[in-house]
Coordinates of C-alpha atoms and ligand atoms in Angstrom, one line a residue:
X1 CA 119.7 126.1 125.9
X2 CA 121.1 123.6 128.0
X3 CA 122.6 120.5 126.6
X4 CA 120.6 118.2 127.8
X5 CA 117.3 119.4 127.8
X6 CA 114.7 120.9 125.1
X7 CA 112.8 124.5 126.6
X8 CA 109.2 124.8 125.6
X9 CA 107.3 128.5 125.5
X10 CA 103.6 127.0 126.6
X11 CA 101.0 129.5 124.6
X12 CA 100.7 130.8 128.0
X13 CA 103.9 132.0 128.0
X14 CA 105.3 129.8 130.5
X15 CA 108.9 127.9 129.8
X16 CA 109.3 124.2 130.3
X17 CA 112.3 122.1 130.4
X18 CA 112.0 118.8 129.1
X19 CA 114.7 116.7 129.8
X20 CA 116.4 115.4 126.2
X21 CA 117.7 111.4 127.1
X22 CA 120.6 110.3 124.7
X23 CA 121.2 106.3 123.3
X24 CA 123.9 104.4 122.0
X25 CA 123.5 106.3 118.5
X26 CA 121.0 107.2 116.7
X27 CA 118.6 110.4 117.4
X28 CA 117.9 111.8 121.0
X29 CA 114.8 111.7 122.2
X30 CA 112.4 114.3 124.3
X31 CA 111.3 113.1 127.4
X32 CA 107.2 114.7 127.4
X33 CA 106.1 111.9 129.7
X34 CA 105.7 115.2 132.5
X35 CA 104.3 117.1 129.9
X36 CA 100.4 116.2 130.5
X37 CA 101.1 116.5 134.4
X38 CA 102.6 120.0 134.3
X39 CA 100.8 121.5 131.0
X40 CA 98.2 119.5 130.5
X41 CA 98.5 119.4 127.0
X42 CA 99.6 116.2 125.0
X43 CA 101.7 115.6 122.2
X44 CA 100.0 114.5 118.7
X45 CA 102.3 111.8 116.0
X46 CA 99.3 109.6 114.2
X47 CA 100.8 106.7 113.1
X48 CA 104.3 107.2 115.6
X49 CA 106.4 108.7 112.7
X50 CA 108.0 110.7 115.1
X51 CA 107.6 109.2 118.6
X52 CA 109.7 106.4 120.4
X53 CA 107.8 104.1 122.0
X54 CA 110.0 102.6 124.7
X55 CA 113.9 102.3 125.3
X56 CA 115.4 98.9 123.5
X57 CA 119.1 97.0 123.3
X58 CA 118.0 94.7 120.4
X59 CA 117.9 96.3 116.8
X60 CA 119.0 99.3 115.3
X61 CA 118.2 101.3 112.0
X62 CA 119.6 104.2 110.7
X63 CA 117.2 105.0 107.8
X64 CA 119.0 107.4 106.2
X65 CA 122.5 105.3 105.5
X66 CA 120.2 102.3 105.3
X67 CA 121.9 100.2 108.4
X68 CA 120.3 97.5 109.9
X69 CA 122.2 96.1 113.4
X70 CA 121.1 93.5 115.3
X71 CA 122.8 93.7 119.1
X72 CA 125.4 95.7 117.0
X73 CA 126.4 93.5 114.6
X74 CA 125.4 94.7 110.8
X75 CA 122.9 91.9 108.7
X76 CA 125.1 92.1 106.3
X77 CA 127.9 90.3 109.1
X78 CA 125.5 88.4 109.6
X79 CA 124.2 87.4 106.6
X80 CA 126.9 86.3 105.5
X81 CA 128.7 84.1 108.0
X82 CA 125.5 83.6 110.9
X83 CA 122.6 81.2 110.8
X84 CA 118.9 81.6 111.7
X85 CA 119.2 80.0 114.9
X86 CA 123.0 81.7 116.1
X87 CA 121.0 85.0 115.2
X88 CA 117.9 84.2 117.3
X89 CA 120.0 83.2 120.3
X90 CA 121.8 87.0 119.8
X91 CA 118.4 88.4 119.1
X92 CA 117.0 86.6 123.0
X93 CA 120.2 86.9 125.1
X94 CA 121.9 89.9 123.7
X95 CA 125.4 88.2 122.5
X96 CA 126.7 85.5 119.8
X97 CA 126.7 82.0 121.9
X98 CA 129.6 79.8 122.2
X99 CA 129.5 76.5 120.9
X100 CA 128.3 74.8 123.4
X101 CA 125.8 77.7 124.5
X102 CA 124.5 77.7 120.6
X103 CA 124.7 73.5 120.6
X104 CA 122.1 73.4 123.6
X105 CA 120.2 75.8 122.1
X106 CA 119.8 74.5 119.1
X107 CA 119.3 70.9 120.9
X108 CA 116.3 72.8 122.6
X109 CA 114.8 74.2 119.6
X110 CA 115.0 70.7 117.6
X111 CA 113.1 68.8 120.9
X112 CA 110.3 71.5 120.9
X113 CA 108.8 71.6 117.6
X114 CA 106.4 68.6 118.1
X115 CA 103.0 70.0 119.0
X116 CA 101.0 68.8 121.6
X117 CA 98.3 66.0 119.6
X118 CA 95.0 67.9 120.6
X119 CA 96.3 71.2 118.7
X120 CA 96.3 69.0 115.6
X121 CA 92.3 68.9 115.9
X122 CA 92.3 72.7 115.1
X123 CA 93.3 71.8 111.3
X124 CA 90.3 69.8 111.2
X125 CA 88.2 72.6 112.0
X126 CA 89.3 74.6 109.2
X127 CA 87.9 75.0 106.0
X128 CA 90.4 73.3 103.3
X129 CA 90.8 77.1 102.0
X130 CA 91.5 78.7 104.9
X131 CA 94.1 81.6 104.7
X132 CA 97.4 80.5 106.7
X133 CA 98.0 83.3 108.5
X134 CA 94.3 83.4 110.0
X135 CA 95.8 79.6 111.3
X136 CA 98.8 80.6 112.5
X137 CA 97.1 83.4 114.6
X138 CA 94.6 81.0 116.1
X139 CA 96.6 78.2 116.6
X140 CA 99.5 80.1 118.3
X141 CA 97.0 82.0 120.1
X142 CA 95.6 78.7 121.5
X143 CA 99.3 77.8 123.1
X144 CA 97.8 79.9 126.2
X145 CA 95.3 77.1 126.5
X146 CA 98.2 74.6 126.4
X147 CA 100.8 76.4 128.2
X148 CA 99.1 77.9 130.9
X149 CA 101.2 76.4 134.0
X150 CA 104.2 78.4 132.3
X151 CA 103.2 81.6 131.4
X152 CA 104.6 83.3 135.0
X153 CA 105.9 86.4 133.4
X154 CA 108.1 87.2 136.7
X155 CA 110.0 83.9 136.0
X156 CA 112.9 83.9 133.5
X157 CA 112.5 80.1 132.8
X158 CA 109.5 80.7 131.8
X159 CA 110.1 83.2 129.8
X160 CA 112.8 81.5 128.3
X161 CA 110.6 78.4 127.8
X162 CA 107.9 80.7 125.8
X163 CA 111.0 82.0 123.5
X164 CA 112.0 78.3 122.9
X165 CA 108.7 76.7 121.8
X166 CA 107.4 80.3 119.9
X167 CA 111.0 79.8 117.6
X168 CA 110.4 75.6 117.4
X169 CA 106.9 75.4 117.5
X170 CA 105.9 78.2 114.8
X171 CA 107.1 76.3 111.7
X172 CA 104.9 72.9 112.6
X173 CA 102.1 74.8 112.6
X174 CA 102.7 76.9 109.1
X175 CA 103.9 73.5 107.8
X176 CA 100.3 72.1 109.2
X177 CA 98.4 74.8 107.8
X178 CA 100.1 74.6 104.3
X179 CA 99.5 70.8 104.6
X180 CA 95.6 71.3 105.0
X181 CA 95.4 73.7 101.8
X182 CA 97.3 70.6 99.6
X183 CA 95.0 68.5 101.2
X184 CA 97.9 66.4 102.3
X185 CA 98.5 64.6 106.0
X186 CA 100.5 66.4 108.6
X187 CA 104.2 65.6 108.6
X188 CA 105.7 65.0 112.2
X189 CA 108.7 67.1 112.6
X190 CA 112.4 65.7 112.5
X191 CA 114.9 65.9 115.1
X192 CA 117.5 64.8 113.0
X193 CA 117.2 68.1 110.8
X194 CA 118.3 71.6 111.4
X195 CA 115.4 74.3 111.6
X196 CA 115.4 74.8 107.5
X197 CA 115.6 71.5 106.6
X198 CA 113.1 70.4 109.1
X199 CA 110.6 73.1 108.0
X200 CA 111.1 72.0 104.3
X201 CA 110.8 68.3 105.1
X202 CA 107.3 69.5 107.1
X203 CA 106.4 71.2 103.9
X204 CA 106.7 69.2 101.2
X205 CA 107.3 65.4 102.4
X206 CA 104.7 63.2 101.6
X207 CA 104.2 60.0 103.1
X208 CA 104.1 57.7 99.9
X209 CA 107.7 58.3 98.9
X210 CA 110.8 59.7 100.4
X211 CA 111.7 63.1 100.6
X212 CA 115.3 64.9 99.6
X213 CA 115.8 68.4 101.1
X214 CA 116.9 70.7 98.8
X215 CA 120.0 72.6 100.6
X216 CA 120.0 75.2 98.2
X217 CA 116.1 76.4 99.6
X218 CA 117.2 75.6 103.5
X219 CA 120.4 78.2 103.0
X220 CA 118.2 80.4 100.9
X221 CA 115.4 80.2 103.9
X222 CA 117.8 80.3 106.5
X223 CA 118.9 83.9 104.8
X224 CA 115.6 84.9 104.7
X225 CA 114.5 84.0 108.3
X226 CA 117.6 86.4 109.3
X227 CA 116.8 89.0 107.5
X228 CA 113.1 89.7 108.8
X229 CA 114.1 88.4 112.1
X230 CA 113.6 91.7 113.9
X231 CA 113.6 95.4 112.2
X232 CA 112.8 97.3 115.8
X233 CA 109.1 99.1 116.8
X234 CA 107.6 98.1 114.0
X235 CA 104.0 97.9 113.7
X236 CA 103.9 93.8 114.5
X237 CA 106.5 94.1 117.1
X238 CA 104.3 97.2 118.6
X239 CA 101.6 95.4 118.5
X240 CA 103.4 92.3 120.9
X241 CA 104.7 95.2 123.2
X242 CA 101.4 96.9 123.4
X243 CA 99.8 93.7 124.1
X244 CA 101.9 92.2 126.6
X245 CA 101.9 95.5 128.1
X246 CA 98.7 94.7 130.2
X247 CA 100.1 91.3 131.3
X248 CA 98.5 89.1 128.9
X249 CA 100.6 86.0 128.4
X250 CA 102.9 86.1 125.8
X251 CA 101.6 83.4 123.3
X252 CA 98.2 85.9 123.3
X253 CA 100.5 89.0 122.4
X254 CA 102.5 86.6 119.5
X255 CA 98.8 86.0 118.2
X256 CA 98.4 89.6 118.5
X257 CA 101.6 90.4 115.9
X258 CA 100.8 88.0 113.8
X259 CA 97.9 89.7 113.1
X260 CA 98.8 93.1 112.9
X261 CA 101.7 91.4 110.6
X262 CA 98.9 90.0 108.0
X263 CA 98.4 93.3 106.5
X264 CA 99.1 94.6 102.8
X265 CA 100.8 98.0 104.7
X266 CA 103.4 95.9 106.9
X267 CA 104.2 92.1 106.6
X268 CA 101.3 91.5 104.1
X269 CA 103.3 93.1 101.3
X270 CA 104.9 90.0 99.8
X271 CA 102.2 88.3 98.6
X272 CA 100.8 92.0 97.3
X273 CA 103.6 92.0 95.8
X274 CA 103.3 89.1 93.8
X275 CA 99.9 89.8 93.2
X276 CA 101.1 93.4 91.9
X277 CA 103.8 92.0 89.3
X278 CA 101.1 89.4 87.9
X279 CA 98.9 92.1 87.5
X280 CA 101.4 93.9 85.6
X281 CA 102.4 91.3 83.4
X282 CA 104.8 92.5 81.3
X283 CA 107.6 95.1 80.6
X284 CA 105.0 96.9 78.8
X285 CA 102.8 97.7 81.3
X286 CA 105.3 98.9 84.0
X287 CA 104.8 102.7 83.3
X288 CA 101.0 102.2 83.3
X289 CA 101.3 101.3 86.8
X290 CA 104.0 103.7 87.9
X291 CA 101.3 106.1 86.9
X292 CA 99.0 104.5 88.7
X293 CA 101.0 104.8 92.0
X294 CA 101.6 108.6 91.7
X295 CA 98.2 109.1 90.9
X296 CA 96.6 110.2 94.0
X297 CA 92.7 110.0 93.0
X298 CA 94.0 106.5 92.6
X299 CA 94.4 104.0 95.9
X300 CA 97.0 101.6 93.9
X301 CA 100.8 101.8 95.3
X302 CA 103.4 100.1 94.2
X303 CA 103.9 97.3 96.7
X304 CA 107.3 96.2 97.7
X305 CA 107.8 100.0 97.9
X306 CA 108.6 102.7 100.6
X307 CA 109.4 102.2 104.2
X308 CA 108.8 104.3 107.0
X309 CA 112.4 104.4 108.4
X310 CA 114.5 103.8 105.1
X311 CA 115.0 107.1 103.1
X312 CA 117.2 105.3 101.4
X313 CA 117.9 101.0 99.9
X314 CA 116.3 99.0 102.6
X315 CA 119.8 96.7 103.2
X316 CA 117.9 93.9 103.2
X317 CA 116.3 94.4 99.9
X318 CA 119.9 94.4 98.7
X319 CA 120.9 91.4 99.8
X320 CA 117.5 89.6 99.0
X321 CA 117.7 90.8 95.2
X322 CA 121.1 89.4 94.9
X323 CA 120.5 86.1 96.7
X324 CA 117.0 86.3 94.1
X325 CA 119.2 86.4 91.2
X326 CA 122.0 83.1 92.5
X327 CA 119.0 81.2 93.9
X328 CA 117.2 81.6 89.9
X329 CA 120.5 80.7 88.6
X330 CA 121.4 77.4 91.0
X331 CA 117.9 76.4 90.6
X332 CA 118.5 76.2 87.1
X333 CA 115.3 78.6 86.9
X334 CA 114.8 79.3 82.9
X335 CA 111.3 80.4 83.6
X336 CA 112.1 83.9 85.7
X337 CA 109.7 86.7 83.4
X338 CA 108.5 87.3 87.5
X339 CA 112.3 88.1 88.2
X340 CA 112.8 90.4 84.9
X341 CA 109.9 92.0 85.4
X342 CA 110.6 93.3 89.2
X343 CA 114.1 94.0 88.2
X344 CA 113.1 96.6 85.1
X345 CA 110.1 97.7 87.6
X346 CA 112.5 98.6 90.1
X347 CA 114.9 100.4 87.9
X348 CA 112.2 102.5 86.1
X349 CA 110.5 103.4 89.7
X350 CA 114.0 104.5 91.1
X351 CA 114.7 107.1 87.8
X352 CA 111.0 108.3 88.2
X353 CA 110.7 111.7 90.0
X354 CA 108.2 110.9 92.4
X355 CA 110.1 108.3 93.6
X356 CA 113.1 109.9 94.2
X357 CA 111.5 112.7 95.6
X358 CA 109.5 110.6 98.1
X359 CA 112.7 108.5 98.7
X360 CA 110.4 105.2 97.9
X361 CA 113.2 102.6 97.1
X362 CA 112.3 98.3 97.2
X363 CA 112.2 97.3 100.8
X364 CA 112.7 93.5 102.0
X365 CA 109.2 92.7 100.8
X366 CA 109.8 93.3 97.2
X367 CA 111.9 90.4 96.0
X368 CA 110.7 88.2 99.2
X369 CA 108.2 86.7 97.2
X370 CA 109.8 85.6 93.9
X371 CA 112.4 83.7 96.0
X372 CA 109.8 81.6 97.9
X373 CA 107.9 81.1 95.0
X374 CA 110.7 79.7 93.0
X375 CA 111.2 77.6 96.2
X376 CA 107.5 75.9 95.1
X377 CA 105.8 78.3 98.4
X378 CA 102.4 79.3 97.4
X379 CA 101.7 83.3 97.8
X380 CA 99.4 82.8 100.2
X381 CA 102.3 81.3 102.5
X382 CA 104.1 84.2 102.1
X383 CA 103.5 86.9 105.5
X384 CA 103.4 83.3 107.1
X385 CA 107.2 82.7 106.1
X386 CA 107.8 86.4 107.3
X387 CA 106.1 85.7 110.4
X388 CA 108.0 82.4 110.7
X389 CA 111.6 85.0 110.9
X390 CA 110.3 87.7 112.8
X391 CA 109.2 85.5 116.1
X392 CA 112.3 85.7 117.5
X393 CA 112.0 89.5 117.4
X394 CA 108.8 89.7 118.7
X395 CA 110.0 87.2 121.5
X396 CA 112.8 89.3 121.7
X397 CA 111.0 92.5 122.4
X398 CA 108.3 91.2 124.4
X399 CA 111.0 90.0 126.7
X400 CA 112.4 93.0 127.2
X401 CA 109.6 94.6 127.4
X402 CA 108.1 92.7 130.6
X403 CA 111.8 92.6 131.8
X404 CA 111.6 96.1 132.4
X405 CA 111.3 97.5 136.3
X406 CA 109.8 100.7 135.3
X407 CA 107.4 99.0 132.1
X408 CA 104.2 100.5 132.4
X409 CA 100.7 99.4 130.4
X410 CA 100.8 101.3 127.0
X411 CA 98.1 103.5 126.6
X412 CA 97.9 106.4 124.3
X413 CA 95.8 109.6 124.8
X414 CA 93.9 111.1 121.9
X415 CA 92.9 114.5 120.4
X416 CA 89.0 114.4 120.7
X417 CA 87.1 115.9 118.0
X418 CA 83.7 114.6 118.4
X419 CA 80.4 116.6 119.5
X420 CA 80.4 118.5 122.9
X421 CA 78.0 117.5 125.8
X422 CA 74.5 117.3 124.6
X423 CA 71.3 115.2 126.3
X424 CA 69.5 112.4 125.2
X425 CA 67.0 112.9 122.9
X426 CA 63.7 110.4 123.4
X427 CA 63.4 108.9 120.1
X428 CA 59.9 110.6 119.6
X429 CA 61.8 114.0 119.3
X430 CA 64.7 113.2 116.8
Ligands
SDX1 C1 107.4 96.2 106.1 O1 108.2 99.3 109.9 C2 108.9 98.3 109.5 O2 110.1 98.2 109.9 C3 108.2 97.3 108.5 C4 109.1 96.2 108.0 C5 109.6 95.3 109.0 O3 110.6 94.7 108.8 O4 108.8 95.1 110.0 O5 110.2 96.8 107.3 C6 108.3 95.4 107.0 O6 106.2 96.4 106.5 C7 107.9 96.8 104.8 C8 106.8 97.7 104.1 C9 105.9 96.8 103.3 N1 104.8 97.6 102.7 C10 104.7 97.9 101.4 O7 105.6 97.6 100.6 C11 103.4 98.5 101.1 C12 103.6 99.7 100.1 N2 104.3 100.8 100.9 C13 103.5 101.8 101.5 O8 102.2 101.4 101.9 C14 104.3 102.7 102.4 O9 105.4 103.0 101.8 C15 104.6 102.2 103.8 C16 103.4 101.7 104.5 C17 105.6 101.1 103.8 C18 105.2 103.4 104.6 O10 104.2 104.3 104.7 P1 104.5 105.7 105.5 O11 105.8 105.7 106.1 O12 103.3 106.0 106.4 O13 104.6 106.7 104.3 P2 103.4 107.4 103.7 O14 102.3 106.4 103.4 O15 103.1 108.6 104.5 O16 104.0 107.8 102.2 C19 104.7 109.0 102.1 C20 104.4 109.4 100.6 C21 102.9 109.5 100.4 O17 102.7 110.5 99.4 P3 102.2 112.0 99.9 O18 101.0 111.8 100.8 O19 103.4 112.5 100.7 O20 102.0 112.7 98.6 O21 104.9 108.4 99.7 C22 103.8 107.8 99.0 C23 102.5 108.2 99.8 O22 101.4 108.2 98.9 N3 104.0 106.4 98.9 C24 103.8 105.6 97.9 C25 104.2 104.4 98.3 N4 104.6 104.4 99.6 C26 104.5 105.6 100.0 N5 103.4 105.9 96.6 C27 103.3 104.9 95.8 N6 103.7 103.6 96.1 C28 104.1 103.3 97.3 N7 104.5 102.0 97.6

């Protein structure tokens, strides 16, 4: 077989060559786009678990060694000695920034995050109850009503100028939403602060007294907003592609992700997560639920757990435990039965055989939660503050996705299985 192609016998005995395309690292792929044309036969992958969606420069995975790279440079790197907004200008351009390309940057983020007044009147709208994310969808899908006059896809200002007010703009309008749930006025954004400290301030200022940020949330934030800031064709970042695929502007296709981001399966899982451990309770329970999860006539699974891609520790579930563990400790946290209870959860599911077998190990939404809830974030906010790290990815990827010369609209065939022709039937004779 030649190197660089895969030989097919069709069940008509003919032989195909399709053409094998090789990346960077990581698996090759098989080209089948000729397939249809030439056999007319499709390929079949529900759900994509084997299928590669597109070409891409911004995120890597290996889920067996559990890596994580964005633009090549490990989370750990840059968890450790990055920031939120360094890694969403190497996220959008493709390189680290020098200091005075990161210090206009940033000065661009701080002087979009005001939102225009009549977006304000959406809050009004909404019932004091409302879930945030359903907000945050809305409102950043109604950016396309504000934006219009710069949504020209085929200009790169503009498509810088989208990437700039998605990243500033997105945590005014959590902040807002969390602000209607408490009940509590809207708090104007800062300039003054950096992109944590400004969201906190946003958060939890009030207007009768003055407000201290707490530095040891803003780094603990600033970690977290790194560490979901892009993890590759996931379903939410799919979802952007897919959208903006057809041309749709891009603050339509953000709304799109966000969506697809809301649920339990996918970004959805922290706050299931927390709802999971107070369900649980208590040590004692643990193996009732373990049960539960292998149980198959049973729906329940253990949330925080699995990942489609990792086989093995999802790196940023690592560095989120331990960062779990120093923030309960610096915030002088006594009350932390949440934090005992995930940590003895986890280590009983990862000596359980069906968990080892299965390769089901914590992924970054398990110990998410209990970090921003010891930060005072209610669970509801929590696929909002996920959503609030991965817009630069989606950004990111939608970019590159209407960057692309040869981008075509996504559009998936199917394997029909539904009735054959047949006539209408009047309704007398049915
Ligand atoms: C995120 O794609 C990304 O990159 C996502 C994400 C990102 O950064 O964008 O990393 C963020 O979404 C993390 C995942 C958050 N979701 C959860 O924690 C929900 C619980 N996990 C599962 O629903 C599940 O593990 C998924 C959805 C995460 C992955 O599902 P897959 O890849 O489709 O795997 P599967 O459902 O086919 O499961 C394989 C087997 C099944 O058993 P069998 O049918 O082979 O007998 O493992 C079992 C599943 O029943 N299984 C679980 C389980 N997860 C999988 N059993 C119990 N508890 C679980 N959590």
């Amino acid at each position: 077989m030649s190197q660089d192609a895969f030989r097919l016998i069709s069940p008509n005995g003919t032989e195909l060559e399709l053409p094998v395309r090789t990346g960077t690292i990581g698996p090759e792929v098989i080209d089948v786009a000729k397939l249809y044309k030439e056999q007319g036969v499709f390929t079949y992958d529900p759900g994509f678990v084997s299928t590669g969606s597109c070409e891409s420069d911004i995120t890597y995975i290996d889920g067996e060694q559990g890596v994580l790279m964005y633009r090549g440079y490990p989370v750990e790197q840059l968890a450790a000695k990055s920031s939120f907004i360094e890694v969403s200008y190497l996220l959008l351009h493709g390189n680290l920034p020098t200091t005075s390309e990161l210090e206009k940057f940033e000065g661009t983020i701080r002087r979009h995050t005001m939102l225009n007044e009549g977006m304000l009147n959406f809050f009004k709208g909404f019932r004091y109850d409302a879930h945030p994310m359903a907000m945050l969808s809305a409102v950043v899908g109604s950016m396309s009503a504000y934006y219009h006059s710069e949504m020209d896809a085929s200009n790169p200002d503009h498509r810088d100028i989208f990437a700039h007010r998605i990243l500033a703009k997105l945590p005014t309008i959590a902040a807002a939403a969390y602000k209607l749930n408490t009940g509590q006025p809207f708090i104007y954004p800062r300039n003054d602060l950096n992109y944590c400290q400004n969201f906190l301030h946003m958060l939890f200022a009030v207007p009768a007294e003055p407000y201290e940020i707490d530095e040891v949330a803003a780094e603990a934030l600033d970690l977290l907003f790194i560490l979901h800031a892009d993890h590759e064709q996931n379903c939410s970042t799919s979802t952007v592609r897919m959208a903006g695929s057809s041309g749709a502007n891009p603050y339509s296709a953000i709304a799109a992700g966000i969506s697809a981001l809301w649920g339990p399966a996918h970004g959805g899982a922290n706050e299931a997560v927390l709802k999971m451990l107070e369900e649980i309770g208590d040590v004692s329970q643990i193996k009732k639920y373990v049960d539960k999860a292998k149980d198959k006539s049973d729906s329940f699974r253990l949330m925080g757990f699995g990942h489609r891609v990792y086989k093995n520790f999802d790196p940023r579930a690592t560095i989120i435990r331990d960062m779990c563990h120093k923030i309960l400790q610096r915030l002088d946290r006594k009350d932390t039965p949440l934090f005992d209870l995930a940590q003895e959860l986890e280590q009983v599911a990862l000596k359980d055989d069906y968990f080892i077998e299965k390769n089901l190990y914590p992924n970054v939404d398990f110990y998410s939660g209990i970090i921003y809830r010891a930060l005072g974030i209610p669970t509801s906010m929590f696929t909002v503050m996920f959503a609030l790290g991965r817009s630069v990815g989606w950004a990111s990827h939608w970019r590159e996705m209407i960057s692309d010369p040869a981008g075509k609209i996504a559009r998936p065939r199917q394997l029909y299985t539904g009735p054959a022709q047949r006539d209408y039937t009047p309704i007398e004779k049915r």
